[in-house]
Amino acid sequence: MDVELDSLITQLTAFKASLSTQWKPSYEYYVDNTTLPRNQRIAAAENYIKSSSYMGLFAAQIQQVKNSLNRFNRLLDASTFNDKDPKYTTVVYLLNKLYDEEYNESVRNLQQMLMSQRINGIQYDQKMKEISAYLSSRKTSLSDLFVTNKPNTMFPINDEEIAVLEEFTTRKISSVLFDSDKEDWSKNSSIFHDKIYRNNMLCFLVEDDRNNKFGGVMYDTVIDGNGWTRSSSAFIFSLIRKGILKPKKFVIRQSRGFDFEDRDIPEEGAFVLHRQQHEFLFGFGGGCDFEVSKKGEKSSRCIPGTYIAQLGDLMDDKYFNTKRVLVFKLN
């Protein structure tokens, strides 16, 4: 961090010297040539502003300072909010717990108001949407504040993989919400569940022991903490196939495919989050397009049916051993 800070100070000092010696305030008047067509007059005026602007004169130096400042901020975040620090973990989960308690109390109050006929069904539904959106925004803000946003040299996937995921999602990856290499994902642990439940804008990436990377994306809020969340915008994808980057994206089927519960509408089985006592962690697709088991439990499985993927698109077999699970927050 000292190296980054010294570099930033050096660049700012040089920038200050350049400003004092090269930039002189100009009070000259701009003369508009009214004999020219309007489009040429506009272009001439715009070029004058660009050539006279300190942003144009010092664009390279300004960008260099911005890049150094961003690197320093990321290093500062990484050293300040260490997700291995027990105090960090405690305060994050405490806030999540308090947010959930507040939400549950609001739901109970609404239910009592509905039963006592102080509000009608339409008002109840509207209020439920409002408090669910409010909770989701608070959890999103918590993730953005505390989850370490590390530079790509420390990021769990490379720049090329990031570029593919951001193209698939049309969103930027802002942070790592969950990393199984650092956090507990075994049966009876609530860490994964607490981070995913009532959260949204999530990209799940799974790595197996055969050099495959694949996953799924949920833009909608995960509203069921022990079951299925409906979504028409969710999709699954293949990123790495047998160690080679071969990105493919698979959306939800328009008509019913294979589904364990025989749902008529495929999007009803878009995503499942399991409770902490369950042997599985999460999954995409009612036919278990892929479902990840918890650490130390039986094999994970892949039986495409809800999404348009075919057997073999994500991995070699119907069953796989999970090596790593990552969840990225999108913005």
Coordinates of C-alpha atoms in Angstrom, one line a residue:
M1 CA 0.0 0.0 0.0
D2 CA 2.9 2.4 0.7
V3 CA 4.1 2.0 -2.9
E4 CA 0.7 2.9 -4.3
L5 CA 0.4 5.9 -1.9
D6 CA 3.9 7.2 -2.9
S7 CA 3.0 6.8 -6.6
L8 CA -0.2 8.7 -6.1
I9 CA 1.6 11.6 -4.3
T10 CA 4.2 11.8 -7.0
Q11 CA 1.6 12.0 -9.7
L12 CA -0.4 14.6 -7.9
T13 CA 2.8 16.7 -7.3
A14 CA 3.6 16.5 -11.0
F15 CA 0.0 17.4 -12.0
K16 CA 0.2 20.4 -9.7
A17 CA 3.4 21.6 -11.3
S18 CA 1.9 21.2 -14.8
L19 CA -1.2 23.2 -13.9
S20 CA 0.8 26.1 -12.5
T21 CA 3.1 26.3 -15.5
Q22 CA 0.9 25.4 -18.4
W23 CA -2.6 26.4 -17.6
K24 CA -3.3 30.1 -17.8
P25 CA -6.9 31.4 -17.6
S26 CA -8.1 32.7 -20.9
Y27 CA -10.5 35.7 -21.2
E28 CA -10.4 35.9 -25.0
Y29 CA -13.7 36.0 -26.9
Y30 CA -14.8 33.3 -29.3
V31 CA -16.0 34.7 -32.6
D32 CA -18.8 32.7 -34.3
N33 CA -18.5 32.6 -38.1
T34 CA -22.1 33.0 -39.1
T35 CA -21.4 32.5 -42.8
L36 CA -20.9 28.8 -42.2
P37 CA -23.6 26.1 -42.1
R38 CA -25.0 25.4 -38.7
N39 CA -23.4 21.9 -38.3
Q40 CA -19.9 23.4 -39.1
R41 CA -20.5 26.2 -36.6
I42 CA -21.4 23.7 -33.9
A43 CA -18.3 21.6 -34.7
A44 CA -16.1 24.7 -34.6
A45 CA -17.5 25.7 -31.2
E46 CA -17.2 22.2 -29.8
N47 CA -13.6 22.0 -31.0
Y48 CA -12.8 25.3 -29.4
I49 CA -14.1 24.2 -26.0
K50 CA -12.1 20.9 -26.2
S51 CA -8.9 22.7 -27.2
S52 CA -9.4 25.3 -24.5
S53 CA -10.4 22.9 -21.7
Y54 CA -7.9 21.9 -19.0
M55 CA -9.6 18.4 -19.3
G56 CA -8.2 18.3 -22.9
L57 CA -4.8 19.6 -22.0
F58 CA -4.2 17.3 -19.1
A59 CA -6.5 14.3 -20.0
A60 CA -3.6 11.8 -19.8
Q61 CA -2.4 13.0 -16.4
I62 CA -6.0 13.2 -15.0
Q63 CA -6.7 9.6 -16.1
Q64 CA -3.4 8.4 -14.6
V65 CA -4.2 10.0 -11.3
K66 CA -7.8 8.5 -11.4
N67 CA -6.3 5.0 -12.0
S68 CA -3.8 5.3 -9.2
L69 CA -6.5 6.6 -6.8
N70 CA -8.8 3.6 -7.7
R71 CA -6.0 1.1 -7.1
F72 CA -5.3 2.7 -3.8
N73 CA -9.0 2.7 -2.8
R74 CA -9.2 -1.0 -3.6
L75 CA -6.1 -1.8 -1.6
L76 CA -7.5 0.3 1.3
D77 CA -10.8 -1.6 1.2
A78 CA -9.0 -4.9 1.1
S79 CA -6.9 -4.1 4.2
T80 CA -9.8 -2.4 6.1
F81 CA -12.6 -4.9 5.5
N82 CA -11.0 -8.3 5.6
D83 CA -13.6 -11.0 5.1
K84 CA -11.6 -13.4 7.3
D85 CA -11.8 -11.1 10.2
P86 CA -14.2 -12.5 12.9
K87 CA -15.4 -8.9 13.7
Y88 CA -16.1 -8.2 10.1
T89 CA -18.1 -11.4 9.7
T90 CA -20.0 -10.8 12.9
V91 CA -21.2 -7.3 12.1
V92 CA -22.2 -8.3 8.5
Y93 CA -24.3 -11.3 9.7
L94 CA -25.7 -9.2 12.7
L95 CA -27.0 -6.6 10.3
N96 CA -28.5 -9.3 8.0
K97 CA -30.2 -10.9 11.0
L98 CA -31.5 -7.5 12.2
Y99 CA -32.8 -6.7 8.7
D100 CA -34.6 -10.0 8.6
E101 CA -36.1 -9.5 12.0
E102 CA -37.3 -6.0 11.0
Y103 CA -38.8 -7.5 7.8
N104 CA -40.6 -10.3 9.6
E105 CA -42.1 -7.9 12.1
S106 CA -43.4 -5.7 9.3
V107 CA -45.0 -8.7 7.7
R108 CA -46.7 -9.8 10.9
N109 CA -48.0 -6.3 11.4
L110 CA -49.4 -6.2 7.9
Q111 CA -51.0 -9.6 8.4
Q112 CA -52.7 -8.4 11.5
M113 CA -54.0 -5.2 9.7
L114 CA -55.4 -7.4 7.0
M115 CA -57.1 -9.7 9.4
S116 CA -58.6 -6.8 11.3
Q117 CA -59.7 -5.3 7.9
R118 CA -57.8 -2.1 8.4
I119 CA -56.3 -2.7 5.0
N120 CA -57.7 -4.6 2.0
G121 CA -55.9 -7.3 -0.1
I122 CA -54.7 -4.9 -2.7
Q123 CA -53.2 -2.6 -0.1
Y124 CA -51.6 -5.6 1.6
D125 CA -49.9 -6.8 -1.7
Q126 CA -48.6 -3.3 -2.4
K127 CA -47.2 -2.9 1.1
M128 CA -45.5 -6.3 0.9
K129 CA -43.8 -5.3 -2.3
E130 CA -42.6 -2.1 -0.7
I131 CA -41.1 -3.7 2.4
S132 CA -39.5 -6.5 0.3
A133 CA -37.9 -3.9 -2.0
Y134 CA -36.8 -1.9 1.0
L135 CA -35.1 -5.0 2.6
S136 CA -33.5 -5.9 -0.7
S137 CA -32.0 -2.4 -1.1
R138 CA -30.6 -2.5 2.4
K139 CA -28.9 -5.8 1.8
T140 CA -27.5 -4.6 -1.5
S141 CA -26.1 -1.5 0.2
L142 CA -24.6 -3.7 2.9
S143 CA -22.9 -5.8 0.2
D144 CA -21.6 -2.8 -1.6
L145 CA -20.3 -1.3 1.7
F146 CA -18.6 -4.3 3.3
V147 CA -17.7 -6.9 0.6
T148 CA -14.1 -6.4 -0.5
N149 CA -13.8 -5.2 -4.1
K150 CA -10.3 -6.3 -4.9
P151 CA -8.3 -5.5 -8.0
N152 CA -8.2 -8.1 -10.8
T153 CA -4.7 -9.3 -9.7
M154 CA -6.5 -10.6 -6.5
F155 CA -9.8 -11.5 -8.2
P156 CA -10.9 -15.1 -8.2
I157 CA -11.4 -15.2 -12.0
N158 CA -9.3 -13.6 -14.8
D159 CA -10.1 -10.5 -16.9
E160 CA -11.2 -12.6 -19.9
E161 CA -13.8 -14.5 -17.8
I162 CA -15.0 -11.3 -16.2
A163 CA -15.5 -9.7 -19.7
V164 CA -17.6 -12.7 -20.8
L165 CA -19.8 -12.6 -17.7
E166 CA -20.3 -8.9 -18.0
E167 CA -21.3 -9.3 -21.6
F168 CA -23.8 -12.1 -20.8
T169 CA -25.4 -10.1 -18.0
T170 CA -25.0 -6.6 -19.5
R171 CA -24.0 -5.6 -16.0
K172 CA -20.7 -4.9 -14.2
I173 CA -19.4 -7.3 -11.5
S174 CA -19.0 -5.1 -8.5
S175 CA -17.9 -7.5 -5.8
V176 CA -17.6 -11.1 -4.6
L177 CA -20.6 -11.9 -2.4
F178 CA -19.6 -15.5 -1.6
D179 CA -16.4 -17.6 -2.1
S180 CA -16.4 -21.2 -0.9
D181 CA -12.6 -21.1 -0.7
K182 CA -13.0 -18.7 2.2
E183 CA -16.4 -19.3 3.7
D184 CA -18.3 -22.3 5.1
W185 CA -20.7 -24.0 2.7
S186 CA -21.2 -27.2 4.6
K187 CA -24.5 -28.6 5.9
N188 CA -26.1 -26.6 8.8
S189 CA -24.0 -23.5 8.0
S190 CA -26.2 -20.4 7.3
I191 CA -23.6 -18.2 5.7
F192 CA -24.5 -18.9 2.0
H193 CA -28.2 -18.9 2.7
D194 CA -28.1 -15.5 4.6
K195 CA -26.1 -13.8 1.8
I196 CA -28.4 -15.0 -1.0
Y197 CA -31.9 -14.9 0.6
R198 CA -33.8 -11.7 -0.3
N199 CA -30.8 -10.5 -2.4
N200 CA -30.9 -9.8 -6.2
M201 CA -28.6 -9.1 -9.2
L202 CA -26.5 -12.2 -8.6
C203 CA -24.2 -14.2 -10.8
F204 CA -23.4 -17.8 -9.6
L205 CA -20.2 -19.4 -10.9
V206 CA -19.4 -23.1 -10.2
E207 CA -16.1 -24.9 -10.9
D208 CA -16.0 -28.7 -10.9
D209 CA -13.0 -31.1 -10.6
R210 CA -12.9 -31.6 -14.4
N211 CA -11.9 -28.1 -15.5
N212 CA -15.4 -26.9 -16.2
K213 CA -16.9 -23.6 -15.1
F214 CA -20.6 -22.8 -15.4
G215 CA -23.3 -21.0 -13.6
G216 CA -26.5 -19.0 -13.6
V217 CA -27.8 -15.5 -13.2
M218 CA -30.7 -14.2 -11.1
Y219 CA -31.7 -10.6 -11.5
D220 CA -34.9 -11.0 -9.5
T221 CA -34.9 -11.0 -5.7
V222 CA -34.6 -14.5 -4.2
I223 CA -37.9 -14.4 -2.2
D224 CA -38.1 -18.0 -1.0
G225 CA -35.5 -19.1 1.6
N226 CA -36.4 -22.7 1.3
G227 CA -37.8 -23.3 -2.2
W228 CA -38.2 -21.9 -5.6
T229 CA -38.1 -18.4 -6.9
R230 CA -39.8 -17.6 -10.2
S231 CA -38.0 -15.6 -12.9
S232 CA -38.4 -15.1 -16.6
S233 CA -35.1 -13.3 -16.9
A234 CA -32.9 -15.9 -15.3
F235 CA -30.4 -17.9 -17.4
I236 CA -27.6 -20.4 -17.1
F237 CA -24.3 -20.5 -18.9
S238 CA -21.2 -22.4 -19.7
L239 CA -17.9 -20.5 -19.3
I240 CA -15.0 -23.0 -19.4
R241 CA -15.4 -26.4 -20.9
K242 CA -12.6 -28.9 -20.2
G243 CA -10.2 -26.0 -19.5
I244 CA -11.0 -24.0 -22.6
L245 CA -13.0 -20.8 -22.7
K246 CA -16.2 -21.7 -24.6
P247 CA -18.9 -19.3 -23.4
K248 CA -22.6 -20.2 -24.1
K249 CA -25.8 -18.8 -22.7
F250 CA -29.0 -20.7 -22.1
V251 CA -32.3 -19.0 -21.4
I252 CA -35.5 -20.5 -20.0
R253 CA -37.6 -22.7 -22.3
Q254 CA -40.9 -21.3 -23.7
S255 CA -42.7 -24.6 -23.1
R256 CA -42.3 -27.3 -20.4
G257 CA -39.3 -29.5 -20.5
F258 CA -38.3 -32.1 -17.9
D259 CA -39.4 -31.0 -14.4
F260 CA -39.5 -33.1 -11.2
E261 CA -42.7 -31.3 -10.1
D262 CA -44.3 -31.1 -13.6
R263 CA -44.6 -27.4 -13.7
D264 CA -46.5 -26.1 -16.7
I265 CA -44.6 -22.8 -16.7
P266 CA -40.8 -23.3 -16.8
E267 CA -40.0 -20.0 -15.2
E268 CA -41.6 -21.1 -11.9
G269 CA -38.6 -23.4 -11.5
A270 CA -36.0 -20.8 -12.3
F271 CA -33.9 -20.9 -9.1
V272 CA -34.0 -22.8 -5.8
L273 CA -32.3 -21.8 -2.5
H274 CA -32.2 -24.5 0.1
R275 CA -32.3 -24.1 3.9
Q276 CA -29.2 -24.6 6.0
Q277 CA -30.2 -28.2 7.0
H278 CA -30.6 -29.4 3.4
E279 CA -27.9 -31.4 1.7
F280 CA -28.0 -29.2 -1.4
L281 CA -26.9 -25.5 -1.5
F282 CA -28.8 -24.1 -4.5
G283 CA -29.8 -24.9 -8.0
F284 CA -31.1 -23.6 -11.3
G285 CA -34.0 -25.4 -13.1
G286 CA -36.9 -27.5 -11.9
G287 CA -35.4 -30.5 -13.6
C288 CA -32.1 -29.8 -11.8
D289 CA -30.4 -28.2 -14.8
F290 CA -27.7 -28.0 -12.2
E291 CA -27.9 -28.3 -8.5
V292 CA -24.9 -27.9 -6.2
S293 CA -24.6 -30.1 -3.1
K294 CA -23.0 -28.8 0.1
K295 CA -19.4 -29.4 1.1
G296 CA -18.9 -33.1 2.0
E297 CA -22.4 -34.2 0.8
K298 CA -23.2 -36.5 -2.2
S299 CA -22.4 -35.5 -5.8
S300 CA -24.0 -32.5 -7.4
R301 CA -26.2 -33.1 -10.4
C302 CA -26.9 -31.7 -13.9
I303 CA -30.1 -32.7 -15.7
P304 CA -31.1 -29.9 -18.1
G305 CA -34.8 -29.4 -18.6
T306 CA -36.0 -25.9 -17.6
Y307 CA -33.4 -24.1 -19.6
I308 CA -32.5 -24.7 -23.3
A309 CA -29.2 -26.4 -22.4
Q310 CA -28.6 -30.0 -23.4
L311 CA -26.8 -32.8 -21.5
G312 CA -23.1 -32.2 -22.1
D313 CA -23.3 -28.5 -22.6
L314 CA -22.2 -27.7 -19.0
M315 CA -20.2 -30.8 -18.1
D316 CA -19.5 -34.4 -19.2
D317 CA -22.0 -36.3 -17.1
K318 CA -25.2 -36.0 -15.0
Y319 CA -23.2 -35.8 -11.8
F320 CA -20.2 -33.7 -10.8
N321 CA -18.0 -32.9 -7.9
T322 CA -18.0 -29.2 -6.9
K323 CA -14.5 -27.6 -6.5
R324 CA -15.5 -24.0 -5.9
V325 CA -18.6 -21.8 -5.7
L326 CA -18.5 -18.1 -6.3
V327 CA -21.3 -15.6 -6.2
F328 CA -20.8 -12.1 -7.7
K329 CA -22.9 -9.0 -7.1
L330 CA -23.9 -7.2 -10.3
N331 CA -24.7 -3.5 -10.7

